[in-house]
Tab-separated table of C-alpha atoms and ligand atoms in Angstrom:
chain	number	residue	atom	x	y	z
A	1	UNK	CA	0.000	0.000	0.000
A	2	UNK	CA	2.485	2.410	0.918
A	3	UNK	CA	6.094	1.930	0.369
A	4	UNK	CA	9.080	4.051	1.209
A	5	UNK	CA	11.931	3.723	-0.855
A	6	UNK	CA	15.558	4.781	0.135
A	7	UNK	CA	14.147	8.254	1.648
A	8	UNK	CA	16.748	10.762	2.374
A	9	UNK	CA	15.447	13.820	4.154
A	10	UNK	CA	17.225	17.154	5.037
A	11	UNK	CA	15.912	19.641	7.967
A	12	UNK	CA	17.355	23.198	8.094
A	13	UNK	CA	20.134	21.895	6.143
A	14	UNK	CA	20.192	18.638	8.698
A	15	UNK	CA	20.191	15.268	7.322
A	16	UNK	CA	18.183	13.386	9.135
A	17	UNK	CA	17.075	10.149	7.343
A	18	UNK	CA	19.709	8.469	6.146
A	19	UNK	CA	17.747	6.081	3.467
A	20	UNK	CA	14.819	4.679	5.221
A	21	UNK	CA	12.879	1.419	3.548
A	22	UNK	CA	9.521	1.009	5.159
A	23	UNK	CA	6.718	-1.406	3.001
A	24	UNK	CA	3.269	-0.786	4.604
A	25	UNK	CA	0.686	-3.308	3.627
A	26	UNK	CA	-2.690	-3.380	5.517
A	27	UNK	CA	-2.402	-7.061	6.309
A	28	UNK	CA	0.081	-6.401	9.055
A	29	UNK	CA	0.231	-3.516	11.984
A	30	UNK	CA	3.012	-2.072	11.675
A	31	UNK	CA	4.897	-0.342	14.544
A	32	UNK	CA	7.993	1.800	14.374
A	33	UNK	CA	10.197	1.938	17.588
A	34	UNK	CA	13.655	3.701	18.365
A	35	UNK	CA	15.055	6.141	20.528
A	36	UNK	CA	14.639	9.446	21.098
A	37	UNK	CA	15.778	11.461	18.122
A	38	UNK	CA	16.132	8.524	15.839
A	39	UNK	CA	13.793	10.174	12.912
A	40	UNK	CA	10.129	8.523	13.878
A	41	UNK	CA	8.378	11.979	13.800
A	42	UNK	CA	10.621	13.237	10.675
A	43	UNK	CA	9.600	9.678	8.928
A	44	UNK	CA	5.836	10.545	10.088
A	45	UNK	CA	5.822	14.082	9.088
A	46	UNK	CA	7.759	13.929	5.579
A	47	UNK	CA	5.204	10.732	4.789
A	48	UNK	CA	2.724	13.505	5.308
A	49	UNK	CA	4.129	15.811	3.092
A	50	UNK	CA	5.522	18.972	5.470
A	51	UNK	CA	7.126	21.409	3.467
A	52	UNK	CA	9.917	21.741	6.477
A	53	UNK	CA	11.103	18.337	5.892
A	54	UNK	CA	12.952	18.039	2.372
A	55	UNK	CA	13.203	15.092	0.389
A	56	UNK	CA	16.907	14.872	-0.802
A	57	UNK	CA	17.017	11.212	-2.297
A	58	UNK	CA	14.656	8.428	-2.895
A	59	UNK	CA	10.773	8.222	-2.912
A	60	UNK	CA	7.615	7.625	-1.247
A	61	UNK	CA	4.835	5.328	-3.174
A	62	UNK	CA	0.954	4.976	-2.619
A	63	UNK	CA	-0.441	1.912	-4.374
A	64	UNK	CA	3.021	2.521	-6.719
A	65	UNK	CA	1.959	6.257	-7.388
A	66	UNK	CA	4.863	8.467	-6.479
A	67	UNK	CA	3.962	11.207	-3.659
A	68	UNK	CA	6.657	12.456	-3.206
A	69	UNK	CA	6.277	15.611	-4.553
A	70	UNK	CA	2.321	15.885	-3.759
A	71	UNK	CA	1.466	18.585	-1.688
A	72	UNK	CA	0.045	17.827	2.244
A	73	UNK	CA	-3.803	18.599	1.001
A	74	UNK	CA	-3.033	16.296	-1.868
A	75	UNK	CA	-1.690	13.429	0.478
A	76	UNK	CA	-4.849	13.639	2.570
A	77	UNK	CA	-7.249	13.634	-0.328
A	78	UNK	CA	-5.352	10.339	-1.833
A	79	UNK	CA	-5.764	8.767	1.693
A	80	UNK	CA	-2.893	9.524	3.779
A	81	UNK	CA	-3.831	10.769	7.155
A	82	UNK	CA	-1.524	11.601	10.293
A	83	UNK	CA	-2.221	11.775	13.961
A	84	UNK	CA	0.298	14.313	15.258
A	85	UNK	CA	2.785	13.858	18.836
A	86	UNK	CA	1.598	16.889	19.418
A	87	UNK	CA	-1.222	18.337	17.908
A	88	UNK	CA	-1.684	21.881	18.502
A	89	UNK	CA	-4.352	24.339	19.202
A	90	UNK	CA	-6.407	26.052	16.739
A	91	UNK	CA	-8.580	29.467	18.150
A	92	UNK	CA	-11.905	30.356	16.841
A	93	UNK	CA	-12.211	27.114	14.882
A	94	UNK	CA	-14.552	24.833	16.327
A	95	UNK	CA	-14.058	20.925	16.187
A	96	UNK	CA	-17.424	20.835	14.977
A	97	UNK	CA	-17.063	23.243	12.014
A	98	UNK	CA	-14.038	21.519	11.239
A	99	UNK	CA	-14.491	18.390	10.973
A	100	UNK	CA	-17.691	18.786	8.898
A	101	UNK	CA	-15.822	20.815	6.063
A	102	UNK	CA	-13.313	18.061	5.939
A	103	UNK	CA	-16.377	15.205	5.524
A	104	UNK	CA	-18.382	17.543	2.988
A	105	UNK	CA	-15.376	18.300	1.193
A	106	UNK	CA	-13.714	14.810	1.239
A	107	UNK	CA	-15.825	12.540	1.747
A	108	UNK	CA	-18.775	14.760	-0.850
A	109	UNK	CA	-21.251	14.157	2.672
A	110	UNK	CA	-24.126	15.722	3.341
A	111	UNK	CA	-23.559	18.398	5.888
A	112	UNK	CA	-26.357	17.478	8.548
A	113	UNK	CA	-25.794	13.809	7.712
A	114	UNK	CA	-21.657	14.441	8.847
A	115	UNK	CA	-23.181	16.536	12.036
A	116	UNK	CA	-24.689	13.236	13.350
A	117	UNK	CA	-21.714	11.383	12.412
A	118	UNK	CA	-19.117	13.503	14.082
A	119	UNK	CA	-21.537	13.741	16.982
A	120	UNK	CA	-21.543	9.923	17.730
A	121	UNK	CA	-18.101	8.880	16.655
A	122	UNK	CA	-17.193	11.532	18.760
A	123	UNK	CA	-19.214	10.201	21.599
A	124	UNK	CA	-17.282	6.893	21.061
A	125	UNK	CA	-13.894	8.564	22.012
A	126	UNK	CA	-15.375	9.380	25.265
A	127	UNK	CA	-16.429	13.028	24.632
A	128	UNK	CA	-19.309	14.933	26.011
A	129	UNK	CA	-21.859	16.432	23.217
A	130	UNK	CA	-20.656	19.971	23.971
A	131	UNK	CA	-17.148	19.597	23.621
A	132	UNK	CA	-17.383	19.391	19.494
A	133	UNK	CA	-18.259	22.727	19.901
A	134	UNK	CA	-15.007	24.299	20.952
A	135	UNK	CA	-12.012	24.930	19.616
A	136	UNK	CA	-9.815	22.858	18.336
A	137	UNK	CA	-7.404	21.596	21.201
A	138	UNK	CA	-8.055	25.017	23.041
A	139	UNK	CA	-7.731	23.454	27.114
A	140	UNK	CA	-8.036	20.078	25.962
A	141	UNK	CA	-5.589	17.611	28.729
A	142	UNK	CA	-3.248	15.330	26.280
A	143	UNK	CA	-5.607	12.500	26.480
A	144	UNK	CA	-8.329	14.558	24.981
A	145	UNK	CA	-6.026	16.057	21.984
A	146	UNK	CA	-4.819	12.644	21.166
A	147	UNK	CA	-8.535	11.256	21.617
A	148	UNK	CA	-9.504	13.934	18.682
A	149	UNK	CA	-6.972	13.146	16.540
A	150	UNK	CA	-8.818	9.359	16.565
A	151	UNK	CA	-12.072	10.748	15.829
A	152	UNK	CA	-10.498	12.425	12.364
A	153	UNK	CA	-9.128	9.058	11.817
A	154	UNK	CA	-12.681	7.202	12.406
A	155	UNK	CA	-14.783	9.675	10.291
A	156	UNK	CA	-11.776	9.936	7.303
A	157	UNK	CA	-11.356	6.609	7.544
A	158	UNK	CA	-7.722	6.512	5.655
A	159	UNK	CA	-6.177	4.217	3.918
A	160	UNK	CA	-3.027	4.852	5.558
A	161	UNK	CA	-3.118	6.114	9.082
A	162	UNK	CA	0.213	7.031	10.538
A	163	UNK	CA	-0.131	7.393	14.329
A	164	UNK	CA	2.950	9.365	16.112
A	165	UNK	CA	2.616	8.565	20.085
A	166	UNK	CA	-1.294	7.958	20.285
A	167	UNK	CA	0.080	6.742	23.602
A	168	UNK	CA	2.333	9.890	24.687
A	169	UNK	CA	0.889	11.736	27.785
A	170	UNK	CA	-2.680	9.310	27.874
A	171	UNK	CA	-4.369	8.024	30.655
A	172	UNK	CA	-4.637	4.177	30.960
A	173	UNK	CA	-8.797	4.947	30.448
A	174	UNK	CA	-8.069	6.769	26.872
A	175	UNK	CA	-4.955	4.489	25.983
A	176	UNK	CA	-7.154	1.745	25.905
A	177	UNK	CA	-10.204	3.350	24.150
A	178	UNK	CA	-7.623	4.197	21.601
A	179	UNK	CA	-5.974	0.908	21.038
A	180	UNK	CA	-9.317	-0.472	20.421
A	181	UNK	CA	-10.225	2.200	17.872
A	182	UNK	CA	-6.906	1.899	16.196
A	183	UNK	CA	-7.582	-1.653	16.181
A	184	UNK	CA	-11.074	-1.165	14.586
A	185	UNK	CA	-9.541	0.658	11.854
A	186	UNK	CA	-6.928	-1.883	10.640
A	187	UNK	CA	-9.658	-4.704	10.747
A	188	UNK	CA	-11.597	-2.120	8.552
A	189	UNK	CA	-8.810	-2.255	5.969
A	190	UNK	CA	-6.609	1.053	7.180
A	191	UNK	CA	-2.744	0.360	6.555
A	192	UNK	CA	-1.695	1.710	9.822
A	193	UNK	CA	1.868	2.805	11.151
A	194	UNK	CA	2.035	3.407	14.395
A	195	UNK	CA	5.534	5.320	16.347
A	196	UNK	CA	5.587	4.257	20.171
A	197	UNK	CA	7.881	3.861	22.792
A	198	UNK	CA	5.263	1.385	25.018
A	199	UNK	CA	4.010	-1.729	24.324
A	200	UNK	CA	1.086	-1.305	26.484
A	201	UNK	CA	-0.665	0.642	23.549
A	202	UNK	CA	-0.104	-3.452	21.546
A	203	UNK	CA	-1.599	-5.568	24.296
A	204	UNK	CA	-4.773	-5.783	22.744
A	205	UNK	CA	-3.434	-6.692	19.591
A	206	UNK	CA	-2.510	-10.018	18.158
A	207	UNK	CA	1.183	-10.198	18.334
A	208	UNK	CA	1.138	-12.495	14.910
A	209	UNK	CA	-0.099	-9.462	13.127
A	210	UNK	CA	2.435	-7.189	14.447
A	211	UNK	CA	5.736	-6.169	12.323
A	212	UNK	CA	8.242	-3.832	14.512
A	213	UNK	CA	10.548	-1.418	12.604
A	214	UNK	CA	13.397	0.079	14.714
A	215	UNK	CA	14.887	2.791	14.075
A	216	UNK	CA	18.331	4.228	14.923
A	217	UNK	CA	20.303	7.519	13.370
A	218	UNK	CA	17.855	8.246	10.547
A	219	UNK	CA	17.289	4.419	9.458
A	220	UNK	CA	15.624	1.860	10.096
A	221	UNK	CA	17.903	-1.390	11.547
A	222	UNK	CA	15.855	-3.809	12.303
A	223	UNK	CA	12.528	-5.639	11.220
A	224	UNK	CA	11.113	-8.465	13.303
A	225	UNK	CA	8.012	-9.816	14.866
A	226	UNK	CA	5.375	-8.571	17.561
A	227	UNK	CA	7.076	-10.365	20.502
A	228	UNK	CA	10.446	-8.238	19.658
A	229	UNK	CA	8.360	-5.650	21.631
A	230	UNK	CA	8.503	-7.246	24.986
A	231	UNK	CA	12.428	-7.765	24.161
A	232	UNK	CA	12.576	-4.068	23.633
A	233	UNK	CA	11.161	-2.670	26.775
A	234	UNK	CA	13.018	-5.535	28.496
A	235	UNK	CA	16.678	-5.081	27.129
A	236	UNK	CA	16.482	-1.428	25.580
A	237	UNK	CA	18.016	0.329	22.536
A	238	UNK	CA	21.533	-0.007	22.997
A	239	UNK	CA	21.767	-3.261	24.154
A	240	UNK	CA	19.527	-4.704	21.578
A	241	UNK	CA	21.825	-2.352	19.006
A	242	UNK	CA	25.060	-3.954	20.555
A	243	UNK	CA	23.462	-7.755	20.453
A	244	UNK	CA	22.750	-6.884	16.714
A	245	UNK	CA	25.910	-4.907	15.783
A	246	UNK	CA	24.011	-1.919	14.917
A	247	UNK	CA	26.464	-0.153	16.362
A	248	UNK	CA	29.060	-0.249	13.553
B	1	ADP	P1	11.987	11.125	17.160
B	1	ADP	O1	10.587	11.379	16.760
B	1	ADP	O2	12.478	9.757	16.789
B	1	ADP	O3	12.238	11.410	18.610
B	1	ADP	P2	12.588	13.377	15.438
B	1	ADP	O4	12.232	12.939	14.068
B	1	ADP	O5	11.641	14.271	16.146
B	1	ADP	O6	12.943	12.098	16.336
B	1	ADP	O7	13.979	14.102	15.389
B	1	ADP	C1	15.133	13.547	14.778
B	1	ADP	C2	16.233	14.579	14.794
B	1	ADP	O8	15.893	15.633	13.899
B	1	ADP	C3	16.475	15.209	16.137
B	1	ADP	O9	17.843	15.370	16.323
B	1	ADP	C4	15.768	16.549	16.025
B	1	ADP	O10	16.381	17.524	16.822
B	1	ADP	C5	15.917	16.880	14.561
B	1	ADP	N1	14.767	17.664	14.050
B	1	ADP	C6	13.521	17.213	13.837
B	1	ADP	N2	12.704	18.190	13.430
B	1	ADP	C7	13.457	19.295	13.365
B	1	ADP	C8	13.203	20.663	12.992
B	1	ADP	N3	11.988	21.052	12.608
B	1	ADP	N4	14.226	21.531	13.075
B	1	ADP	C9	15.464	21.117	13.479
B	1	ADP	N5	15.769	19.863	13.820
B	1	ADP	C10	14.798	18.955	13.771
B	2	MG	MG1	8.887	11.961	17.790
C-alpha cells in the first residue's frame, strides 16, 4: 500500500534520514520503535508531506503512485492521514465546524448527515456532546487532543493512518479506548503505522499481526516480529543495538 523507498530527508540543512525502507501493507500492523531522536516523527511528518522536511534522495509510493512531490492537502485527499505527537491548538475554529468541512469536502457528505456522524463517533472517544463545539485543542488535557486526533481518523477513515505517540501523555482509560479504535480501523482495511515507545498501547493486539521497525540515526535497523516488543522494553536500545551490531 504504501512503500518508502531509500528516503533521504534534510531539515534546516540537517540530514536526518539516512535512506529509510519502510513497506506498509494493511495485512500487518506495523509499529515503528527507536530512541529518542532517531527520525520517527521526521519519517511521520515527511510521509505527510511537510514542506519543512525536504526530500533529498529516494521516494515515497501509494499503491506505486509516487507522492513524493504531492502537496500535504493532496496526500490527505489520496488517503494519507496523520495523527500528530503533538497536535496543537487552533482558536476560533470549532471541532465541529471543522471536521464537517473536511467530511463535505472529502468525503462529498451531506452536511447534517456528517453533524450526526461527528456527533456519535465523537461520543465513542469518550467526549461529552458539547465539547465538538469548541475549539480545536483550546484546554483540551493530552488524552483529549490525542482522543480527537482518533475521531479524524474514524470519520476519514484513511487508507493509511500514521499514528505518532497515540500513547504519549494518555491516561490508561483513553490508551485503551484508543488501542481499540486503532484496532477497529486496521480490521476495517486502514494500513496503519504506528511510532511508540510502550508496548502497552499493543496488548490488545494479536502479536502475529504485528511487524516492529526500529529505528536508529535516521534508518531503520531492524525488522522483526510482535514479541520483539517485549524484548525491547526488556533489554532497551543499545543493548539490543550492541546484540545486533548496529552499532558499527
Ligand atoms: P523522534 O521522533 O524519533 O524522537 P525526530 O524525528 O523528532 O525524532 O527528530 C530527529 C532529529 O531531527 C532530532 O535530532 C531533532 O532535533 C531533529 N529535528 C527534527 N525536526 C526538526 C526541525 N523542525 N528543526 C530542526 N531539527 C529537527
Ligand atoms: Mg517523535
Amino acid at each position: 500500500m504504501l512503500k518508502v523507498d531509500n528516503l533521504h530527508v534534510t531539515v534546516e540543512n540537517r540530514e536526518i534520514l539516512k535512506g529509510v525502507n519502510l513497506d506498509i501493507s494493511p495485512k500487518k500492523f506495523h509499529v515503528v520503535m527507536g530512541p529518542n531522536g532517531s527520525g520517527k516523527s521526521t519519517l511521520a511528518l515527511t510521509i505527510a508531506g511537510h514542506p519543512k522536511y525536504q526530500v533529498t534522495k529516494g521516494e515515497i509510493l501509494l499503491e506505486g503512485e509516487n507522492i513524493t512531490a504531492l502537496s500535504p492537502d493532496e496526500r490527505t485527499r489520496r488517503g494519507i492521514l496523520l495523527a500528530f505527537q503533538n497536535p496543537h491548538e487552533v482558536e476560533g475554529v470549532r471541532i465541529i465546524d471543522f471536521l464537517r468541512q473536511v467530511l463535505t469536502e472529502l468525503k462529498g457528505m451531506d452536511p447534517a448527515e456528517a453533524y450526526d456522524l461527528i456527533r456519535e463517533k465523537a461520543m465513542e472517544l469518550w467526549f461529552k456532546e458539547e465539547d465538538v463545539h469548541r475549539y480545536i485543542n483550546v484546554g483540551f488535557s493530552g488524552g483529549e487532543r490525542k482522543r480527537l486526533e482518533l475521531l479524524q481518523a474514524l470519520l476519514i477513515k484513511p487508507r493509511v493512518l500514521i499514528l505518532d505517540e497515540p500513547d504519549s501523555g494518555v491516561d490508561v482509560d483513553s490508551l485503551s479506548i484508543i488501542s481499540r479504535k486503532i484496532d477497529e480501523l486496521h480490521s476495517n482495511g486502514t494500513a496503519i503505522l504506528l511510532i511508540t515507545h510502550y508496548g502497552r498501547i499493543l496488548q490488545h493486539l494479536d502479536p502475529n499481526s504485528l511487524e516492529v521497525h526500529v529505528m536508529k540515526e535516521g534508518r531503520i535497523v531492524l525488522e522483526r516480529g510482535g514479541d520483539f516488543v517485549r524484548e525491547i522494553e526488556e533489554k532497551g536500545f543499545q543493548a539490543i543495538f550492541e546484540e545486533c551490531g548496529c552499532n558499527e
